[in-house]
Amino acid sequence: MLRRRSALVDKLVVDKPGSPQQAILDELRRVILDGAAPPGTPIPLAEVADLFGVSQIPVRESLKTLIGEGLVAHRSNSGYAVAALTVQELREMYIVRETLEAASLASAVANATEADRAAIVAANDALQQAIDNDDPLTYHRQSRHFHLALTRPSRMFRLLHMLESAWNMTEPVQSMVHVAPTDRAALHVDHRQMVDAFLADDVEQLLTVAELHAQRLNSVIATLPTDTGLLLAGDISSAQ
């Protein structure tokens, strides 16, 4: 019986054979962060190497880097796969994201340029368009752009790097794709209030709304299904 080809391999784009390791790493990361390969999707080393026209060595090194980023898991009995989080791990990563964002907002308001403010408004408008189009995938992607647009003006580069890393670890789940449309709409009401507070230089109000948004988001995340393979019920840390 023929083995089914991995969904991740089908999504990889190769410009030409003999790709350098950085290109392999970037393309594997792109597919995982786009949600094109759900958690648990196998990453067959030999097939990926053949696709890129390279030996298995640069692919294995790329996968080691992605393991360090929390995007790939390796088990001796089943090989490489897109990393899956437990329910508790997903909640913890959202707490990390919320904490880092809150720590940056006062500096972001103080340091924001007109270009920064315009980027925040544009990101919020894109979210509204996704709501209007009933497009959950675009909403999910634009939500990330919006929150990073809010924090980027802080110029707290180490914090921003940690924040992006935390976002990356939750991306394979594609949380906002799997929640109810009413929940996405409610979260977007918070977004609009955050924009208003930011543009008014009202840090206190911004932090208040951000905290309420985090509470709402945690409640929404708690409704994600646990029987679809997106999340694991138990503690898998010892198996990775």
PDB file of C-alpha atoms in Angstrom:
ATOM      1  CA  MET A   1       0.000   0.000   0.000  1.00  0.00           C
ATOM      2  CA  LEU A   2       1.363   3.435  -0.904  1.00  0.00           C
ATOM      3  CA  ARG A   3       2.079   5.752   2.004  1.00  0.00           C
ATOM      4  CA  ARG A   4       0.190   9.030   1.888  1.00  0.00           C
ATOM      5  CA  ARG A   5       2.405  12.010   1.130  1.00  0.00           C
ATOM      6  CA  SER A   6       2.865  14.457   4.007  1.00  0.00           C
ATOM      7  CA  ALA A   7       0.683  17.579   3.815  1.00  0.00           C
ATOM      8  CA  LEU A   8       3.741  19.656   4.693  1.00  0.00           C
ATOM      9  CA  VAL A   9       5.724  18.377   1.718  1.00  0.00           C
ATOM     10  CA  ASP A  10       2.840  19.286  -0.591  1.00  0.00           C
ATOM     11  CA  LYS A  11       2.952  22.908   0.629  1.00  0.00           C
ATOM     12  CA  LEU A  12       6.686  23.485   0.242  1.00  0.00           C
ATOM     13  CA  VAL A  13       7.797  25.733  -2.616  1.00  0.00           C
ATOM     14  CA  VAL A  14      11.235  25.053  -4.108  1.00  0.00           C
ATOM     15  CA  ASP A  15      12.679  27.573  -6.553  1.00  0.00           C
ATOM     16  CA  LYS A  16      15.479  25.309  -7.748  1.00  0.00           C
ATOM     17  CA  PRO A  17      17.267  22.114  -6.688  1.00  0.00           C
ATOM     18  CA  GLY A  18      20.248  22.429  -4.378  1.00  0.00           C
ATOM     19  CA  SER A  19      18.696  25.033  -2.089  1.00  0.00           C
ATOM     20  CA  PRO A  20      20.991  26.448   0.627  1.00  0.00           C
ATOM     21  CA  GLN A  21      20.210  25.538   4.216  1.00  0.00           C
ATOM     22  CA  GLN A  22      18.836  28.996   5.053  1.00  0.00           C
ATOM     23  CA  ALA A  23      16.325  28.733   2.213  1.00  0.00           C
ATOM     24  CA  ILE A  24      15.235  25.300   3.448  1.00  0.00           C
ATOM     25  CA  LEU A  25      14.844  26.624   6.991  1.00  0.00           C
ATOM     26  CA  ASP A  26      12.879  29.667   5.850  1.00  0.00           C
ATOM     27  CA  GLU A  27      10.496  27.624   3.696  1.00  0.00           C
ATOM     28  CA  LEU A  28       9.833  25.016   6.381  1.00  0.00           C
ATOM     29  CA  ARG A  29       9.175  27.790   8.896  1.00  0.00           C
ATOM     30  CA  ARG A  30       6.870  29.616   6.455  1.00  0.00           C
ATOM     31  CA  VAL A  31       4.679  26.575   5.874  1.00  0.00           C
ATOM     32  CA  ILE A  32       4.381  25.851   9.593  1.00  0.00           C
ATOM     33  CA  LEU A  33       3.591  29.455  10.559  1.00  0.00           C
ATOM     34  CA  ASP A  34       1.029  29.755   7.757  1.00  0.00           C
ATOM     35  CA  GLY A  35      -0.899  26.909   9.348  1.00  0.00           C
ATOM     36  CA  ALA A  36      -0.615  24.894   6.133  1.00  0.00           C
ATOM     37  CA  ALA A  37       0.636  21.909   8.141  1.00  0.00           C
ATOM     38  CA  PRO A  38      -1.400  21.356  11.333  1.00  0.00           C
ATOM     39  CA  PRO A  39       0.191  20.179  14.595  1.00  0.00           C
ATOM     40  CA  GLY A  40       1.311  16.574  14.362  1.00  0.00           C
ATOM     41  CA  THR A  41       1.870  16.659  10.591  1.00  0.00           C
ATOM     42  CA  PRO A  42       4.825  14.375   9.768  1.00  0.00           C
ATOM     43  CA  ILE A  43       7.955  15.923   8.272  1.00  0.00           C
ATOM     44  CA  PRO A  44       9.621  13.096   6.310  1.00  0.00           C
ATOM     45  CA  LEU A  45      13.319  13.858   6.221  1.00  0.00           C
ATOM     46  CA  ALA A  46      14.104  11.958   3.025  1.00  0.00           C
ATOM     47  CA  GLU A  47      11.154  13.416   1.080  1.00  0.00           C
ATOM     48  CA  VAL A  48      12.003  16.967   2.069  1.00  0.00           C
ATOM     49  CA  ALA A  49      15.645  16.432   1.096  1.00  0.00           C
ATOM     50  CA  ASP A  50      14.641  15.005  -2.291  1.00  0.00           C
ATOM     51  CA  LEU A  51      12.283  17.904  -2.920  1.00  0.00           C
ATOM     52  CA  PHE A  52      15.002  20.478  -2.240  1.00  0.00           C
ATOM     53  CA  GLY A  53      17.592  18.454  -4.150  1.00  0.00           C
ATOM     54  CA  VAL A  54      19.977  18.195  -1.202  1.00  0.00           C
ATOM     55  CA  SER A  55      21.314  15.587   1.174  1.00  0.00           C
ATOM     56  CA  GLN A  56      19.498  15.003   4.450  1.00  0.00           C
ATOM     57  CA  ILE A  57      22.140  16.951   6.404  1.00  0.00           C
ATOM     58  CA  PRO A  58      20.919  20.553   5.729  1.00  0.00           C
ATOM     59  CA  VAL A  59      17.309  19.450   6.227  1.00  0.00           C
ATOM     60  CA  ARG A  60      18.171  17.817   9.552  1.00  0.00           C
ATOM     61  CA  GLU A  61      20.042  20.947  10.681  1.00  0.00           C
ATOM     62  CA  SER A  62      17.064  23.113   9.690  1.00  0.00           C
ATOM     63  CA  LEU A  63      14.736  20.874  11.680  1.00  0.00           C
ATOM     64  CA  LYS A  64      17.039  21.125  14.699  1.00  0.00           C
ATOM     65  CA  THR A  65      16.717  24.921  14.515  1.00  0.00           C
ATOM     66  CA  LEU A  66      12.924  24.641  14.332  1.00  0.00           C
ATOM     67  CA  ILE A  67      12.929  22.286  17.320  1.00  0.00           C
ATOM     68  CA  GLY A  68      14.744  25.032  19.236  1.00  0.00           C
ATOM     69  CA  GLU A  69      12.028  27.488  18.151  1.00  0.00           C
ATOM     70  CA  GLY A  70       9.298  25.167  19.418  1.00  0.00           C
ATOM     71  CA  LEU A  71       7.853  24.586  15.935  1.00  0.00           C
ATOM     72  CA  VAL A  72       9.008  21.009  15.366  1.00  0.00           C
ATOM     73  CA  ALA A  73       9.099  17.953  17.619  1.00  0.00           C
ATOM     74  CA  HIS A  74      11.214  14.821  17.233  1.00  0.00           C
ATOM     75  CA  ARG A  75      10.520  11.401  18.639  1.00  0.00           C
ATOM     76  CA  SER A  76      12.847   8.456  18.183  1.00  0.00           C
ATOM     77  CA  ASN A  77      10.023   6.120  17.199  1.00  0.00           C
ATOM     78  CA  SER A  78       8.192   8.376  14.740  1.00  0.00           C
ATOM     79  CA  GLY A  79      10.631  10.974  13.410  1.00  0.00           C
ATOM     80  CA  TYR A  80       9.960  14.680  12.913  1.00  0.00           C
ATOM     81  CA  ALA A  81       6.550  16.378  13.033  1.00  0.00           C
ATOM     82  CA  VAL A  82       5.026  19.827  13.411  1.00  0.00           C
ATOM     83  CA  ALA A  83       5.009  20.457  17.159  1.00  0.00           C
ATOM     84  CA  ALA A  84       1.729  20.059  19.019  1.00  0.00           C
ATOM     85  CA  LEU A  85       0.939  21.874  22.262  1.00  0.00           C
ATOM     86  CA  THR A  86      -1.075  20.529  25.135  1.00  0.00           C
ATOM     87  CA  VAL A  87      -4.083  22.545  26.250  1.00  0.00           C
ATOM     88  CA  GLN A  88      -2.096  23.812  29.232  1.00  0.00           C
ATOM     89  CA  GLU A  89       0.922  24.725  27.111  1.00  0.00           C
ATOM     90  CA  LEU A  90      -1.254  26.784  24.759  1.00  0.00           C
ATOM     91  CA  ARG A  91      -2.735  28.664  27.715  1.00  0.00           C
ATOM     92  CA  GLU A  92       0.752  29.304  29.086  1.00  0.00           C
ATOM     93  CA  MET A  93       1.971  30.689  25.762  1.00  0.00           C
ATOM     94  CA  TYR A  94      -0.978  33.077  25.615  1.00  0.00           C
ATOM     95  CA  ILE A  95      -0.057  34.301  29.105  1.00  0.00           C
ATOM     96  CA  VAL A  96       3.508  34.883  27.881  1.00  0.00           C
ATOM     97  CA  ARG A  97       2.219  36.815  24.878  1.00  0.00           C
ATOM     98  CA  GLU A  98      -0.097  38.959  27.006  1.00  0.00           C
ATOM     99  CA  THR A  99       2.596  39.710  29.592  1.00  0.00           C
ATOM    100  CA  LEU A 100       5.172  40.779  27.011  1.00  0.00           C
ATOM    101  CA  GLU A 101       2.651  42.908  25.126  1.00  0.00           C
ATOM    102  CA  ALA A 102       1.504  44.685  28.282  1.00  0.00           C
ATOM    103  CA  ALA A 103       5.122  45.407  29.233  1.00  0.00           C
ATOM    104  CA  SER A 104       5.703  47.193  25.926  1.00  0.00           C
ATOM    105  CA  LEU A 105       2.593  49.325  25.530  1.00  0.00           C
ATOM    106  CA  ALA A 106       3.566  52.387  27.578  1.00  0.00           C
ATOM    107  CA  SER A 107       6.829  52.721  25.655  1.00  0.00           C
ATOM    108  CA  ALA A 108       5.014  52.073  22.389  1.00  0.00           C
ATOM    109  CA  VAL A 109       2.632  54.984  22.989  1.00  0.00           C
ATOM    110  CA  ALA A 110       5.475  57.275  24.027  1.00  0.00           C
ATOM    111  CA  ASN A 111       7.700  56.442  21.048  1.00  0.00           C
ATOM    112  CA  ALA A 112       5.140  56.007  18.267  1.00  0.00           C
ATOM    113  CA  THR A 113       5.641  57.983  15.093  1.00  0.00           C
ATOM    114  CA  GLU A 114       2.893  58.992  12.697  1.00  0.00           C
ATOM    115  CA  ALA A 115       3.908  56.056  10.526  1.00  0.00           C
ATOM    116  CA  ASP A 116       3.505  53.710  13.509  1.00  0.00           C
ATOM    117  CA  ARG A 117       0.063  55.095  14.240  1.00  0.00           C
ATOM    118  CA  ALA A 118      -0.959  54.717  10.608  1.00  0.00           C
ATOM    119  CA  ALA A 119       0.237  51.090  10.658  1.00  0.00           C
ATOM    120  CA  ILE A 120      -1.930  50.376  13.704  1.00  0.00           C
ATOM    121  CA  VAL A 121      -5.001  51.904  12.063  1.00  0.00           C
ATOM    122  CA  ALA A 122      -4.338  49.965   8.842  1.00  0.00           C
ATOM    123  CA  ALA A 123      -3.952  46.681  10.751  1.00  0.00           C
ATOM    124  CA  ASN A 124      -7.220  47.313  12.561  1.00  0.00           C
ATOM    125  CA  ASP A 125      -8.966  48.127   9.278  1.00  0.00           C
ATOM    126  CA  ALA A 126      -7.698  44.832   7.825  1.00  0.00           C
ATOM    127  CA  LEU A 127      -9.189  43.011  10.811  1.00  0.00           C
ATOM    128  CA  GLN A 128     -12.517  44.719  10.224  1.00  0.00           C
ATOM    129  CA  GLN A 129     -12.421  43.702   6.573  1.00  0.00           C
ATOM    130  CA  ALA A 130     -11.821  40.078   7.581  1.00  0.00           C
ATOM    131  CA  ILE A 131     -14.819  40.289   9.914  1.00  0.00           C
ATOM    132  CA  ASP A 132     -16.975  41.768   7.144  1.00  0.00           C
ATOM    133  CA  ASN A 133     -15.858  39.024   4.729  1.00  0.00           C
ATOM    134  CA  ASP A 134     -16.367  36.268   7.300  1.00  0.00           C
ATOM    135  CA  ASP A 135     -12.773  35.202   6.579  1.00  0.00           C
ATOM    136  CA  PRO A 136     -11.401  33.518   9.723  1.00  0.00           C
ATOM    137  CA  LEU A 137      -7.995  32.666   8.233  1.00  0.00           C
ATOM    138  CA  THR A 138      -7.310  36.275   7.261  1.00  0.00           C
ATOM    139  CA  TYR A 139      -8.634  37.429  10.627  1.00  0.00           C
ATOM    140  CA  HIS A 140      -6.179  35.115  12.383  1.00  0.00           C
ATOM    141  CA  ARG A 141      -3.231  36.433  10.374  1.00  0.00           C
ATOM    142  CA  GLN A 142      -4.260  40.066  10.700  1.00  0.00           C
ATOM    143  CA  SER A 143      -4.720  39.700  14.455  1.00  0.00           C
ATOM    144  CA  ARG A 144      -1.020  38.954  14.732  1.00  0.00           C
ATOM    145  CA  HIS A 145      -0.168  41.953  12.532  1.00  0.00           C
ATOM    146  CA  PHE A 146      -2.367  44.159  14.695  1.00  0.00           C
ATOM    147  CA  HIS A 147      -0.841  43.172  18.023  1.00  0.00           C
ATOM    148  CA  LEU A 148       2.706  43.433  16.699  1.00  0.00           C
ATOM    149  CA  ALA A 149       1.877  46.849  15.218  1.00  0.00           C
ATOM    150  CA  LEU A 150       0.779  47.960  18.693  1.00  0.00           C
ATOM    151  CA  THR A 151       4.002  46.819  20.339  1.00  0.00           C
ATOM    152  CA  ARG A 152       6.602  47.531  17.650  1.00  0.00           C
ATOM    153  CA  PRO A 153       6.831  51.288  18.395  1.00  0.00           C
ATOM    154  CA  SER A 154       8.211  50.443  21.839  1.00  0.00           C
ATOM    155  CA  ARG A 155      11.594  49.780  20.176  1.00  0.00           C
ATOM    156  CA  MET A 156      12.169  47.190  22.941  1.00  0.00           C
ATOM    157  CA  PHE A 157      13.844  44.858  20.497  1.00  0.00           C
ATOM    158  CA  ARG A 158      14.718  41.958  22.785  1.00  0.00           C
ATOM    159  CA  LEU A 159      11.193  41.946  24.188  1.00  0.00           C
ATOM    160  CA  LEU A 160       9.737  42.113  20.677  1.00  0.00           C
ATOM    161  CA  HIS A 161      11.877  39.161  19.623  1.00  0.00           C
ATOM    162  CA  MET A 162      10.573  37.127  22.552  1.00  0.00           C
ATOM    163  CA  LEU A 163       7.020  38.176  21.719  1.00  0.00           C
ATOM    164  CA  GLU A 164       7.349  37.050  18.103  1.00  0.00           C
ATOM    165  CA  SER A 165       8.831  33.744  19.267  1.00  0.00           C
ATOM    166  CA  ALA A 166       5.852  33.213  21.569  1.00  0.00           C
ATOM    167  CA  TRP A 167       3.450  34.015  18.723  1.00  0.00           C
ATOM    168  CA  ASN A 168       5.274  31.539  16.487  1.00  0.00           C
ATOM    169  CA  MET A 169       4.806  28.700  18.955  1.00  0.00           C
ATOM    170  CA  THR A 170       1.026  29.165  18.940  1.00  0.00           C
ATOM    171  CA  GLU A 171       0.661  29.680  15.166  1.00  0.00           C
ATOM    172  CA  PRO A 172       0.297  26.023  14.067  1.00  0.00           C
ATOM    173  CA  VAL A 173      -2.930  25.854  16.109  1.00  0.00           C
ATOM    174  CA  GLN A 174      -4.464  28.755  14.099  1.00  0.00           C
ATOM    175  CA  SER A 175      -6.643  29.571  17.105  1.00  0.00           C
ATOM    176  CA  MET A 176      -8.794  32.301  15.598  1.00  0.00           C
ATOM    177  CA  VAL A 177      -9.770  30.060  12.689  1.00  0.00           C
ATOM    178  CA  HIS A 178     -11.442  27.614  15.064  1.00  0.00           C
ATOM    179  CA  VAL A 179     -13.445  29.915  17.333  1.00  0.00           C
ATOM    180  CA  ALA A 180     -16.994  31.121  16.820  1.00  0.00           C
ATOM    181  CA  PRO A 181     -17.605  34.186  14.581  1.00  0.00           C
ATOM    182  CA  THR A 182     -19.294  35.929  17.519  1.00  0.00           C
ATOM    183  CA  ASP A 183     -16.101  35.517  19.548  1.00  0.00           C
ATOM    184  CA  ARG A 184     -13.974  37.007  16.771  1.00  0.00           C
ATOM    185  CA  ALA A 185     -16.371  39.958  16.572  1.00  0.00           C
ATOM    186  CA  ALA A 186     -16.210  40.519  20.341  1.00  0.00           C
ATOM    187  CA  LEU A 187     -12.416  40.421  20.286  1.00  0.00           C
ATOM    188  CA  HIS A 188     -12.425  42.968  17.489  1.00  0.00           C
ATOM    189  CA  VAL A 189     -14.482  45.369  19.599  1.00  0.00           C
ATOM    190  CA  ASP A 190     -11.576  45.266  22.050  1.00  0.00           C
ATOM    191  CA  HIS A 191      -9.162  45.965  19.193  1.00  0.00           C
ATOM    192  CA  ARG A 192     -11.033  49.114  18.208  1.00  0.00           C
ATOM    193  CA  GLN A 193     -10.980  50.350  21.800  1.00  0.00           C
ATOM    194  CA  MET A 194      -7.257  49.672  22.010  1.00  0.00           C
ATOM    195  CA  VAL A 195      -6.683  51.730  18.873  1.00  0.00           C
ATOM    196  CA  ASP A 196      -8.728  54.629  20.260  1.00  0.00           C
ATOM    197  CA  ALA A 197      -6.766  54.613  23.519  1.00  0.00           C
ATOM    198  CA  PHE A 198      -3.430  54.373  21.705  1.00  0.00           C
ATOM    199  CA  LEU A 199      -4.215  57.283  19.385  1.00  0.00           C
ATOM    200  CA  ALA A 200      -5.379  59.348  22.380  1.00  0.00           C
ATOM    201  CA  ASP A 201      -2.063  58.662  24.189  1.00  0.00           C
ATOM    202  CA  ASP A 202      -4.137  57.226  27.042  1.00  0.00           C
ATOM    203  CA  VAL A 203      -1.806  54.562  28.422  1.00  0.00           C
ATOM    204  CA  GLU A 204      -3.985  53.806  31.442  1.00  0.00           C
ATOM    205  CA  GLN A 205      -7.035  53.128  29.275  1.00  0.00           C
ATOM    206  CA  LEU A 206      -4.958  51.133  26.797  1.00  0.00           C
ATOM    207  CA  LEU A 207      -3.638  48.861  29.541  1.00  0.00           C
ATOM    208  CA  THR A 208      -7.124  48.458  30.992  1.00  0.00           C
ATOM    209  CA  VAL A 209      -8.611  47.425  27.655  1.00  0.00           C
ATOM    210  CA  ALA A 210      -5.614  45.203  26.907  1.00  0.00           C
ATOM    211  CA  GLU A 211      -6.149  43.359  30.197  1.00  0.00           C
ATOM    212  CA  LEU A 212      -9.856  42.894  29.485  1.00  0.00           C
ATOM    213  CA  HIS A 213      -8.971  41.708  25.980  1.00  0.00           C
ATOM    214  CA  ALA A 214      -6.564  39.164  27.426  1.00  0.00           C
ATOM    215  CA  GLN A 215      -9.254  37.858  29.763  1.00  0.00           C
ATOM    216  CA  ARG A 216     -11.718  37.556  26.898  1.00  0.00           C
ATOM    217  CA  LEU A 217      -9.100  35.877  24.722  1.00  0.00           C
ATOM    218  CA  ASN A 218      -8.294  33.330  27.415  1.00  0.00           C
ATOM    219  CA  SER A 219     -11.988  32.492  27.709  1.00  0.00           C
ATOM    220  CA  VAL A 220     -12.261  32.080  23.940  1.00  0.00           C
ATOM    221  CA  ILE A 221      -9.158  29.878  23.757  1.00  0.00           C
ATOM    222  CA  ALA A 222     -10.670  27.636  26.413  1.00  0.00           C
ATOM    223  CA  THR A 223     -13.460  26.762  23.948  1.00  0.00           C
ATOM    224  CA  LEU A 224     -11.093  25.292  21.341  1.00  0.00           C
ATOM    225  CA  PRO A 225     -11.904  21.648  20.613  1.00  0.00           C
ATOM    226  CA  THR A 226      -9.537  19.063  22.080  1.00  0.00           C
ATOM    227  CA  ASP A 227     -10.704  16.139  19.947  1.00  0.00           C
ATOM    228  CA  THR A 228      -9.465  17.336  16.545  1.00  0.00           C
ATOM    229  CA  GLY A 229      -5.729  16.757  16.955  1.00  0.00           C
ATOM    230  CA  LEU A 230      -4.967  20.496  17.134  1.00  0.00           C
ATOM    231  CA  LEU A 231      -4.184  20.176  20.845  1.00  0.00           C
ATOM    232  CA  LEU A 232      -2.996  17.338  23.014  1.00  0.00           C
ATOM    233  CA  ALA A 233      -4.682  16.588  26.310  1.00  0.00           C
ATOM    234  CA  GLY A 234      -1.664  15.312  28.251  1.00  0.00           C
ATOM    235  CA  ASP A 235       1.865  16.374  29.089  1.00  0.00           C
ATOM    236  CA  ILE A 236       4.093  15.575  26.127  1.00  0.00           C
ATOM    237  CA  SER A 237       7.215  17.395  27.299  1.00  0.00           C
ATOM    238  CA  SER A 238       9.001  14.184  28.221  1.00  0.00           C
ATOM    239  CA  ALA A 239       8.390  12.747  24.758  1.00  0.00           C
ATOM    240  CA  GLN A 240       9.939  15.606  22.813  1.00  0.00           C
TER     241      GLN A 240
END
